Amino acid sequence: MPPLLRHRRPAGAGPHLLARTATALAGALALLAPVAAAGPAFATEPRTAAVADVEVRVNTQAALGRLSGTARGVNTAIWDSHMNDPEVVGLMKEADVGAMRYPGGSYADIYHWETHTAPGGYVAPGTGFDAFMGTVRATGAQPILIANYGSGTPEEAAGWVRYANVTKDYHAKYWEIGNEIYGNGHYGSGWEHDDHEDKSPQEYAREVRAYATAMKAVDPTIKIGAVLTMPGNWPDGVVGQGDSGDWNNTVLPEVTDVIDFVSVHWYAGGADTTAQDATARLAGLPGELREVRNQLDRYAGADSPRIGIALTEINTNTGGARLTARPNGLFAADAFMTALENGVFTVDWWNTHNGVDRITTVDGETDYGDMGMLSSGGCSGDVCEPAPNTPFHPYYGMKMTGELGTAGDTMVAAASSGQDLSAHAVQRRDGRLSLLLINKNPETAHTVDLAYAGFTPSADAPRVSRYARGDSDITQVADGEASAAQVTVPPYGMLTLTLTPRAGTGPGASAAGAPGTPRLEAVADTTARLTWQGATGAARYLVQERDGAHTHLVGETSGTSVTLRNLPPGSTHTVNVLAADASGRLSAPSDPLTFTTGTPSDAPCAVTYHRDTGWGDGFVATVTVRNLSDTPITGWTMDWDWPTEGQSVSSGWNATFHQTGRHVRVTAPEGAGPLAPAGGSTAAFGFVGANDGPTTDPTVFRLNGAVCSSG
């Protein structure tokens, strides 16, 4: 379906405004040992532990990646008269904001930097590029700049690079080519300005190459970003007239050699989406981001790890209601960390300031329908926002993630048994462990038992920060309110616990440094060969596979490569490498690698799976099968599993379909003839599929139980 647009009118704006958007280890078997019990409850007075209703497990041996300096970001817009207020600098520094995106969503495609004009839109005084860079530098952030694709040229963009990085020495690193260009009308819905006569993804790909060439001729060190659609969101899967594929599958094959990152946007729903709805939908975000990486792997191959993913716009909904109240603060904290844990190097909230809209009451507070983190001070009828730059709850959600970790710290696996309690964890560079707990239940506090793998807490009480009802800012909690073993999180509240390791434990006690990120050197149907950069002080290396917050040993070597064997065909694996010193003490884990095995080249059957068309939350696919064995097959069945939740077969033809969970079984239609041997004939069937989230292709097909090759 067409997207809902984000319309805003800040105070004083004209009517055309569009506001856009492990522990010490004697041997390898210790990795398989049960989780170490958490330390005793440390309180000022003895107390009896409460009965917990949630368990959270943290595994510091399972790294999810390192926080970048640009992890927390915000959007800034040239129609925002408060964007460069002195108060903004202080607030952004307090929240450890490292990225500021300019000049403001769709405005980027009508904005001319040199004249500071945006024909057809409102430009507020004092919002020019140099003024913006003054705020960026004072904040200690990095700009993310959007080159004008809609009404600009490669030469204009190159001139901006020259001014920014040669004339002014701003060291502006990240440059996107346009904003949401897929919204230019090519797919029937248009909100993005685009003067190109050809509005196809092919033309955008050609122009990205031209922009990248012109801009990098001025400064070869800059990073160029191309706009993609988010899998599972319109217009993902839609094939326009005259196109051979949808947006991503048309653009990426043509640009992976000239881009350095891709830019995607994620809004949980439309104007009536509640923050509770949005938080539930966050469960689908990891799968959608994984599909972006799958697409990069498909088209960039071995070069894929070089290309980053930027989530340059995110919010609960696309505008109109329930945006400034407490639930959206919980969502902001959960969303920032979920995205960062799943391979994104920056998450940029829409927006810094945005403007009052529909007035509602949420959790006993006025919600101003404002997509900003900070108040604009505007009014809707006789209801006015607080003074400009007053933080709304999403600001404190973002700020709470700064309590969890900063640039260079390592995100590690954390899993919660409670549906309405989220957990995120970070191993600090100094060996401390921080844990963020978010209680999304508005009525019930959750008592949480804490368990650890790879970390042994000291006898010191944890440092606890809280943001909950009654708090006007993030508040430090007195000792005795929490322990390393148990803590209670108030309803609609967030806690960050920071624990120190017991002396002589953890990576700091190992003489081995952390290994480099593993690389996939070769992969087949049942094997994968991994290599990595060695670590100082390493006597051997352990390769662990992660399943949630659990890990198990899959390889061990004294060298810097290993071949993993007996892997299931078409299976996906996420692994880390740890180094052990001569005493068996483990280093910190490497960053993770995720890979998928293939299918056998000498299989007795072959399957071709083709997505014919799609429309965001649905698709049509055709499957063709050949029998490559020496004997004919009569009465065949075919089985596959969807890689992610949320996909299903709605209806089909030329076969009978049955789905249980993710598993699909297809049987030959009554009266179907045999499949001839040696590929002498084919059977083809098709179906209409539905997806709530990304549309991902099956990785392995089985014909009468035999694994087929895929092509």
PDB file of N, CA and C in Angstrom, residues 513-584:
ATOM      1  N   GLY A 513      44.788 -10.596  23.208  1.00  0.00           N
ATOM      2  CA  GLY A 513      43.921  -9.551  22.700  1.00  0.00           C
ATOM      3  C   GLY A 513      42.757 -10.137  21.925  1.00  0.00           C
ATOM      4  N   ALA A 514      41.842  -9.283  21.516  1.00  0.00           N
ATOM      5  CA  ALA A 514      40.681  -9.739  20.754  1.00  0.00           C
ATOM      6  C   ALA A 514      41.068 -10.017  19.308  1.00  0.00           C
ATOM      7  N   PRO A 515      40.614 -11.119  18.734  1.00  0.00           N
ATOM      8  CA  PRO A 515      40.894 -11.410  17.312  1.00  0.00           C
ATOM      9  C   PRO A 515      40.137 -10.458  16.396  1.00  0.00           C
ATOM     10  N   GLY A 516      40.557 -10.427  15.140  1.00  0.00           N
ATOM     11  CA  GLY A 516      39.841  -9.659  14.149  1.00  0.00           C
ATOM     12  C   GLY A 516      38.518 -10.307  13.780  1.00  0.00           C
ATOM     13  N   THR A 517      37.663  -9.543  13.141  1.00  0.00           N
ATOM     14  CA  THR A 517      36.372 -10.075  12.703  1.00  0.00           C
ATOM     15  C   THR A 517      36.577 -11.201  11.704  1.00  0.00           C
ATOM     16  N   PRO A 518      35.936 -12.363  11.892  1.00  0.00           N
ATOM     17  CA  PRO A 518      36.111 -13.460  10.926  1.00  0.00           C
ATOM     18  C   PRO A 518      35.568 -13.073   9.556  1.00  0.00           C
ATOM     19  N   ARG A 519      36.223 -13.599   8.520  1.00  0.00           N
ATOM     20  CA  ARG A 519      35.795 -13.408   7.141  1.00  0.00           C
ATOM     21  C   ARG A 519      35.453 -14.757   6.536  1.00  0.00           C
ATOM     22  N   LEU A 520      34.482 -14.778   5.678  1.00  0.00           N
ATOM     23  CA  LEU A 520      34.074 -16.006   5.007  1.00  0.00           C
ATOM     24  C   LEU A 520      34.947 -16.175   3.766  1.00  0.00           C
ATOM     25  N   GLU A 521      35.900 -17.120   3.848  1.00  0.00           N
ATOM     26  CA  GLU A 521      36.814 -17.350   2.731  1.00  0.00           C
ATOM     27  C   GLU A 521      36.186 -18.236   1.668  1.00  0.00           C
ATOM     28  N   ALA A 522      35.411 -19.229   2.088  1.00  0.00           N
ATOM     29  CA  ALA A 522      34.717 -20.119   1.159  1.00  0.00           C
ATOM     30  C   ALA A 522      33.555 -20.761   1.888  1.00  0.00           C
ATOM     31  N   VAL A 523      32.473 -21.024   1.137  1.00  0.00           N
ATOM     32  CA  VAL A 523      31.316 -21.688   1.727  1.00  0.00           C
ATOM     33  C   VAL A 523      30.725 -22.642   0.707  1.00  0.00           C
ATOM     34  N   ALA A 524      30.310 -23.824   1.169  1.00  0.00           N
ATOM     35  CA  ALA A 524      29.636 -24.809   0.331  1.00  0.00           C
ATOM     36  C   ALA A 524      28.350 -25.204   1.024  1.00  0.00           C
ATOM     37  N   ASP A 525      27.817 -26.371   0.665  1.00  0.00           N
ATOM     38  CA  ASP A 525      26.544 -26.759   1.254  1.00  0.00           C
ATOM     39  C   ASP A 525      26.650 -27.216   2.695  1.00  0.00           C
ATOM     40  N   THR A 526      27.786 -27.838   3.085  1.00  0.00           N
ATOM     41  CA  THR A 526      27.938 -28.357   4.450  1.00  0.00           C
ATOM     42  C   THR A 526      29.209 -27.873   5.134  1.00  0.00           C
ATOM     43  N   THR A 527      29.981 -27.021   4.495  1.00  0.00           N
ATOM     44  CA  THR A 527      31.235 -26.534   5.073  1.00  0.00           C
ATOM     45  C   THR A 527      31.367 -25.030   4.894  1.00  0.00           C
ATOM     46  N   ALA A 528      32.149 -24.440   5.766  1.00  0.00           N
ATOM     47  CA  ALA A 528      32.484 -23.022   5.633  1.00  0.00           C
ATOM     48  C   ALA A 528      33.890 -22.812   6.171  1.00  0.00           C
ATOM     49  N   ARG A 529      34.729 -22.116   5.412  1.00  0.00           N
ATOM     50  CA  ARG A 529      36.096 -21.815   5.845  1.00  0.00           C
ATOM     51  C   ARG A 529      36.169 -20.355   6.264  1.00  0.00           C
ATOM     52  N   LEU A 530      36.601 -20.141   7.515  1.00  0.00           N
ATOM     53  CA  LEU A 530      36.698 -18.803   8.080  1.00  0.00           C
ATOM     54  C   LEU A 530      38.150 -18.442   8.337  1.00  0.00           C
ATOM     55  N   THR A 531      38.481 -17.191   8.157  1.00  0.00           N
ATOM     56  CA  THR A 531      39.809 -16.672   8.496  1.00  0.00           C
ATOM     57  C   THR A 531      39.637 -15.395   9.318  1.00  0.00           C
ATOM     58  N   TRP A 532      40.683 -15.029  10.075  1.00  0.00           N
ATOM     59  CA  TRP A 532      40.624 -13.800  10.861  1.00  0.00           C
ATOM     60  C   TRP A 532      42.040 -13.324  11.165  1.00  0.00           C
ATOM     61  N   GLN A 533      42.140 -12.082  11.543  1.00  0.00           N
ATOM     62  CA  GLN A 533      43.430 -11.521  11.938  1.00  0.00           C
ATOM     63  C   GLN A 533      43.762 -11.987  13.349  1.00  0.00           C
ATOM     64  N   GLY A 534      45.007 -12.468  13.524  1.00  0.00           N
ATOM     65  CA  GLY A 534      45.414 -13.001  14.821  1.00  0.00           C
ATOM     66  C   GLY A 534      45.502 -11.938  15.892  1.00  0.00           C
ATOM     67  N   ALA A 535      45.572 -12.409  17.132  1.00  0.00           N
ATOM     68  CA  ALA A 535      45.638 -11.510  18.285  1.00  0.00           C
ATOM     69  C   ALA A 535      46.932 -11.734  19.053  1.00  0.00           C
ATOM     70  N   THR A 536      47.464 -10.682  19.614  1.00  0.00           N
ATOM     71  CA  THR A 536      48.661 -10.806  20.442  1.00  0.00           C
ATOM     72  C   THR A 536      48.362 -11.681  21.646  1.00  0.00           C
ATOM     73  N   GLY A 537      49.325 -12.518  22.040  1.00  0.00           N
ATOM     74  CA  GLY A 537      49.200 -13.327  23.244  1.00  0.00           C
ATOM     75  C   GLY A 537      48.292 -14.522  23.105  1.00  0.00           C
ATOM     76  N   ALA A 538      47.848 -14.835  21.874  1.00  0.00           N
ATOM     77  CA  ALA A 538      46.912 -15.942  21.686  1.00  0.00           C
ATOM     78  C   ALA A 538      47.644 -17.268  21.568  1.00  0.00           C
ATOM     79  N   ALA A 539      47.232 -18.267  22.345  1.00  0.00           N
ATOM     80  CA  ALA A 539      47.760 -19.626  22.232  1.00  0.00           C
ATOM     81  C   ALA A 539      46.864 -20.472  21.333  1.00  0.00           C
ATOM     82  N   ARG A 540      45.573 -20.164  21.309  1.00  0.00           N
ATOM     83  CA  ARG A 540      44.636 -20.839  20.424  1.00  0.00           C
ATOM     84  C   ARG A 540      43.390 -19.971  20.292  1.00  0.00           C
ATOM     85  N   TYR A 541      42.560 -20.367  19.342  1.00  0.00           N
ATOM     86  CA  TYR A 541      41.337 -19.613  19.067  1.00  0.00           C
ATOM     87  C   TYR A 541      40.130 -20.541  19.153  1.00  0.00           C
ATOM     88  N   LEU A 542      39.038 -20.007  19.673  1.00  0.00           N
ATOM     89  CA  LEU A 542      37.790 -20.735  19.809  1.00  0.00           C
ATOM     90  C   LEU A 542      36.724 -20.029  18.979  1.00  0.00           C
ATOM     91  N   VAL A 543      36.040 -20.788  18.139  1.00  0.00           N
ATOM     92  CA  VAL A 543      34.958 -20.249  17.328  1.00  0.00           C
ATOM     93  C   VAL A 543      33.637 -20.678  17.955  1.00  0.00           C
ATOM     94  N   GLN A 544      32.809 -19.722  18.267  1.00  0.00           N
ATOM     95  CA  GLN A 544      31.530 -19.992  18.916  1.00  0.00           C
ATOM     96  C   GLN A 544      30.388 -19.569  18.017  1.00  0.00           C
ATOM     97  N   GLU A 545      29.337 -20.371  18.017  1.00  0.00           N
ATOM     98  CA  GLU A 545      28.117 -19.983  17.318  1.00  0.00           C
ATOM     99  C   GLU A 545      27.097 -19.494  18.327  1.00  0.00           C
ATOM    100  N   ARG A 546      26.390 -18.452  17.958  1.00  0.00           N
ATOM    101  CA  ARG A 546      25.415 -17.839  18.860  1.00  0.00           C
ATOM    102  C   ARG A 546      24.003 -18.246  18.484  1.00  0.00           C
ATOM    103  N   ASP A 547      23.196 -18.559  19.520  1.00  0.00           N
ATOM    104  CA  ASP A 547      21.767 -18.777  19.373  1.00  0.00           C
ATOM    105  C   ASP A 547      21.096 -17.965  20.461  1.00  0.00           C
ATOM    106  N   GLY A 548      20.615 -16.784  20.123  1.00  0.00           N
ATOM    107  CA  GLY A 548      20.109 -15.867  21.124  1.00  0.00           C
ATOM    108  C   GLY A 548      21.237 -15.439  22.041  1.00  0.00           C
ATOM    109  N   ALA A 549      21.054 -15.625  23.358  1.00  0.00           N
ATOM    110  CA  ALA A 549      22.109 -15.285  24.310  1.00  0.00           C
ATOM    111  C   ALA A 549      22.908 -16.502  24.728  1.00  0.00           C
ATOM    112  N   HIS A 550      22.757 -17.618  24.004  1.00  0.00           N
ATOM    113  CA  HIS A 550      23.520 -18.831  24.262  1.00  0.00           C
ATOM    114  C   HIS A 550      24.575 -19.004  23.177  1.00  0.00           C
ATOM    115  N   THR A 551      25.714 -19.592  23.530  1.00  0.00           N
ATOM    116  CA  THR A 551      26.759 -19.899  22.557  1.00  0.00           C
ATOM    117  C   THR A 551      27.226 -21.330  22.756  1.00  0.00           C
ATOM    118  N   HIS A 552      27.726 -21.935  21.663  1.00  0.00           N
ATOM    119  CA  HIS A 552      28.348 -23.254  21.773  1.00  0.00           C
ATOM    120  C   HIS A 552      29.556 -23.299  20.853  1.00  0.00           C
ATOM    121  N   LEU A 553      30.535 -24.121  21.248  1.00  0.00           N
ATOM    122  CA  LEU A 553      31.805 -24.217  20.537  1.00  0.00           C
ATOM    123  C   LEU A 553      31.615 -25.001  19.246  1.00  0.00           C
ATOM    124  N   VAL A 554      32.066 -24.438  18.140  1.00  0.00           N
ATOM    125  CA  VAL A 554      31.965 -25.130  16.851  1.00  0.00           C
ATOM    126  C   VAL A 554      33.327 -25.323  16.194  1.00  0.00           C
ATOM    127  N   GLY A 555      34.378 -24.699  16.704  1.00  0.00           N
ATOM    128  CA  GLY A 555      35.702 -24.866  16.113  1.00  0.00           C
ATOM    129  C   GLY A 555      36.790 -24.412  17.060  1.00  0.00           C
ATOM    130  N   GLU A 556      37.969 -25.029  16.947  1.00  0.00           N
ATOM    131  CA  GLU A 556      39.128 -24.668  17.768  1.00  0.00           C
ATOM    132  C   GLU A 556      40.385 -24.880  16.943  1.00  0.00           C
ATOM    133  N   THR A 557      41.329 -23.950  17.027  1.00  0.00           N
ATOM    134  CA  THR A 557      42.551 -24.046  16.229  1.00  0.00           C
ATOM    135  C   THR A 557      43.642 -23.202  16.869  1.00  0.00           C
ATOM    136  N   SER A 558      44.899 -23.554  16.564  1.00  0.00           N
ATOM    137  CA  SER A 558      46.020 -22.715  16.997  1.00  0.00           C
ATOM    138  C   SER A 558      46.387 -21.710  15.922  1.00  0.00           C
ATOM    139  N   GLY A 559      45.789 -21.851  14.718  1.00  0.00           N
ATOM    140  CA  GLY A 559      46.033 -20.918  13.632  1.00  0.00           C
ATOM    141  C   GLY A 559      44.962 -19.855  13.540  1.00  0.00           C
ATOM    142  N   THR A 560      44.903 -19.176  12.411  1.00  0.00           N
ATOM    143  CA  THR A 560      43.936 -18.097  12.223  1.00  0.00           C
ATOM    144  C   THR A 560      42.920 -18.428  11.122  1.00  0.00           C
ATOM    145  N   SER A 561      42.662 -19.700  10.929  1.00  0.00           N
ATOM    146  CA  SER A 561      41.593 -20.115  10.023  1.00  0.00           C
ATOM    147  C   SER A 561      41.057 -21.454  10.491  1.00  0.00           C
ATOM    148  N   VAL A 562      39.834 -21.753  10.125  1.00  0.00           N
ATOM    149  CA  VAL A 562      39.211 -23.013  10.507  1.00  0.00           C
ATOM    150  C   VAL A 562      38.147 -23.346   9.482  1.00  0.00           C
ATOM    151  N   THR A 563      37.944 -24.634   9.257  1.00  0.00           N
ATOM    152  CA  THR A 563      36.848 -25.081   8.399  1.00  0.00           C
ATOM    153  C   THR A 563      35.787 -25.730   9.268  1.00  0.00           C
ATOM    154  N   LEU A 564      34.601 -25.180   9.242  1.00  0.00           N
ATOM    155  CA  LEU A 564      33.469 -25.738   9.971  1.00  0.00           C
ATOM    156  C   LEU A 564      32.796 -26.770   9.073  1.00  0.00           C
ATOM    157  N   ARG A 565      32.506 -27.942   9.614  1.00  0.00           N
ATOM    158  CA  ARG A 565      31.973 -29.046   8.817  1.00  0.00           C
ATOM    159  C   ARG A 565      30.613 -29.507   9.353  1.00  0.00           C
ATOM    160  N   ASN A 566      29.967 -30.353   8.556  1.00  0.00           N
ATOM    161  CA  ASN A 566      28.685 -30.957   8.921  1.00  0.00           C
ATOM    162  C   ASN A 566      27.611 -29.911   9.209  1.00  0.00           C
ATOM    163  N   LEU A 567      27.644 -28.834   8.461  1.00  0.00           N
ATOM    164  CA  LEU A 567      26.613 -27.815   8.571  1.00  0.00           C
ATOM    165  C   LEU A 567      25.424 -28.191   7.689  1.00  0.00           C
ATOM    166  N   PRO A 568      24.215 -27.918   8.102  1.00  0.00           N
ATOM    167  CA  PRO A 568      23.066 -28.221   7.243  1.00  0.00           C
ATOM    168  C   PRO A 568      23.059 -27.329   6.005  1.00  0.00           C
ATOM    169  N   PRO A 569      22.708 -27.860   4.854  1.00  0.00           N
ATOM    170  CA  PRO A 569      22.592 -27.009   3.661  1.00  0.00           C
ATOM    171  C   PRO A 569      21.565 -25.900   3.868  1.00  0.00           C
ATOM    172  N   GLY A 570      21.854 -24.746   3.325  1.00  0.00           N
ATOM    173  CA  GLY A 570      20.928 -23.635   3.396  1.00  0.00           C
ATOM    174  C   GLY A 570      20.680 -23.104   4.787  1.00  0.00           C
ATOM    175  N   SER A 571      21.626 -23.268   5.710  1.00  0.00           N
ATOM    176  CA  SER A 571      21.439 -22.833   7.096  1.00  0.00           C
ATOM    177  C   SER A 571      22.250 -21.572   7.373  1.00  0.00           C
ATOM    178  N   THR A 572      21.733 -20.734   8.257  1.00  0.00           N
ATOM    179  CA  THR A 572      22.381 -19.464   8.599  1.00  0.00           C
ATOM    180  C   THR A 572      23.027 -19.572   9.973  1.00  0.00           C
ATOM    181  N   HIS A 573      24.241 -19.043  10.104  1.00  0.00           N
ATOM    182  CA  HIS A 573      25.035 -19.150  11.329  1.00  0.00           C
ATOM    183  C   HIS A 573      25.656 -17.794  11.666  1.00  0.00           C
ATOM    184  N   THR A 574      25.672 -17.449  12.949  1.00  0.00           N
ATOM    185  CA  THR A 574      26.371 -16.259  13.429  1.00  0.00           C
ATOM    186  C   THR A 574      27.461 -16.698  14.395  1.00  0.00           C
ATOM    187  N   VAL A 575      28.700 -16.327  14.122  1.00  0.00           N
ATOM    188  CA  VAL A 575      29.846 -16.805  14.902  1.00  0.00           C
ATOM    189  C   VAL A 575      30.705 -15.645  15.371  1.00  0.00           C
ATOM    190  N   ASN A 576      31.382 -15.859  16.504  1.00  0.00           N
ATOM    191  CA  ASN A 576      32.442 -14.986  17.015  1.00  0.00           C
ATOM    192  C   ASN A 576      33.693 -15.812  17.229  1.00  0.00           C
ATOM    193  N   VAL A 577      34.851 -15.173  17.232  1.00  0.00           N
ATOM    194  CA  VAL A 577      36.116 -15.826  17.554  1.00  0.00           C
ATOM    195  C   VAL A 577      36.662 -15.214  18.833  1.00  0.00           C
ATOM    196  N   LEU A 578      37.135 -16.075  19.764  1.00  0.00           N
ATOM    197  CA  LEU A 578      37.806 -15.622  20.979  1.00  0.00           C
ATOM    198  C   LEU A 578      39.210 -16.203  21.002  1.00  0.00           C
ATOM    199  N   ALA A 579      40.137 -15.476  21.578  1.00  0.00           N
ATOM    200  CA  ALA A 579      41.503 -15.964  21.744  1.00  0.00           C
ATOM    201  C   ALA A 579      41.701 -16.391  23.192  1.00  0.00           C
ATOM    202  N   ALA A 580      42.404 -17.521  23.381  1.00  0.00           N
ATOM    203  CA  ALA A 580      42.770 -17.989  24.719  1.00  0.00           C
ATOM    204  C   ALA A 580      44.273 -17.838  24.890  1.00  0.00           C
ATOM    205  N   ASP A 581      44.708 -17.321  26.040  1.00  0.00           N
ATOM    206  CA  ASP A 581      46.143 -17.212  26.290  1.00  0.00           C
ATOM    207  C   ASP A 581      46.683 -18.552  26.784  1.00  0.00           C
ATOM    208  N   ALA A 582      47.966 -18.615  27.144  1.00  0.00           N
ATOM    209  CA  ALA A 582      48.607 -19.875  27.527  1.00  0.00           C
ATOM    210  C   ALA A 582      47.972 -20.495  28.763  1.00  0.00           C
ATOM    211  N   SER A 583      47.290 -19.673  29.590  1.00  0.00           N
ATOM    212  CA  SER A 583      46.619 -20.190  30.791  1.00  0.00           C
ATOM    213  C   SER A 583      45.154 -20.519  30.536  1.00  0.00           C
ATOM    214  N   GLY A 584      44.700 -20.348  29.311  1.00  0.00           N
ATOM    215  CA  GLY A 584      43.318 -20.650  28.964  1.00  0.00           C
ATOM    216  C   GLY A 584      42.345 -19.527  29.215  1.00  0.00           C
TER     217      GLY A 584
END
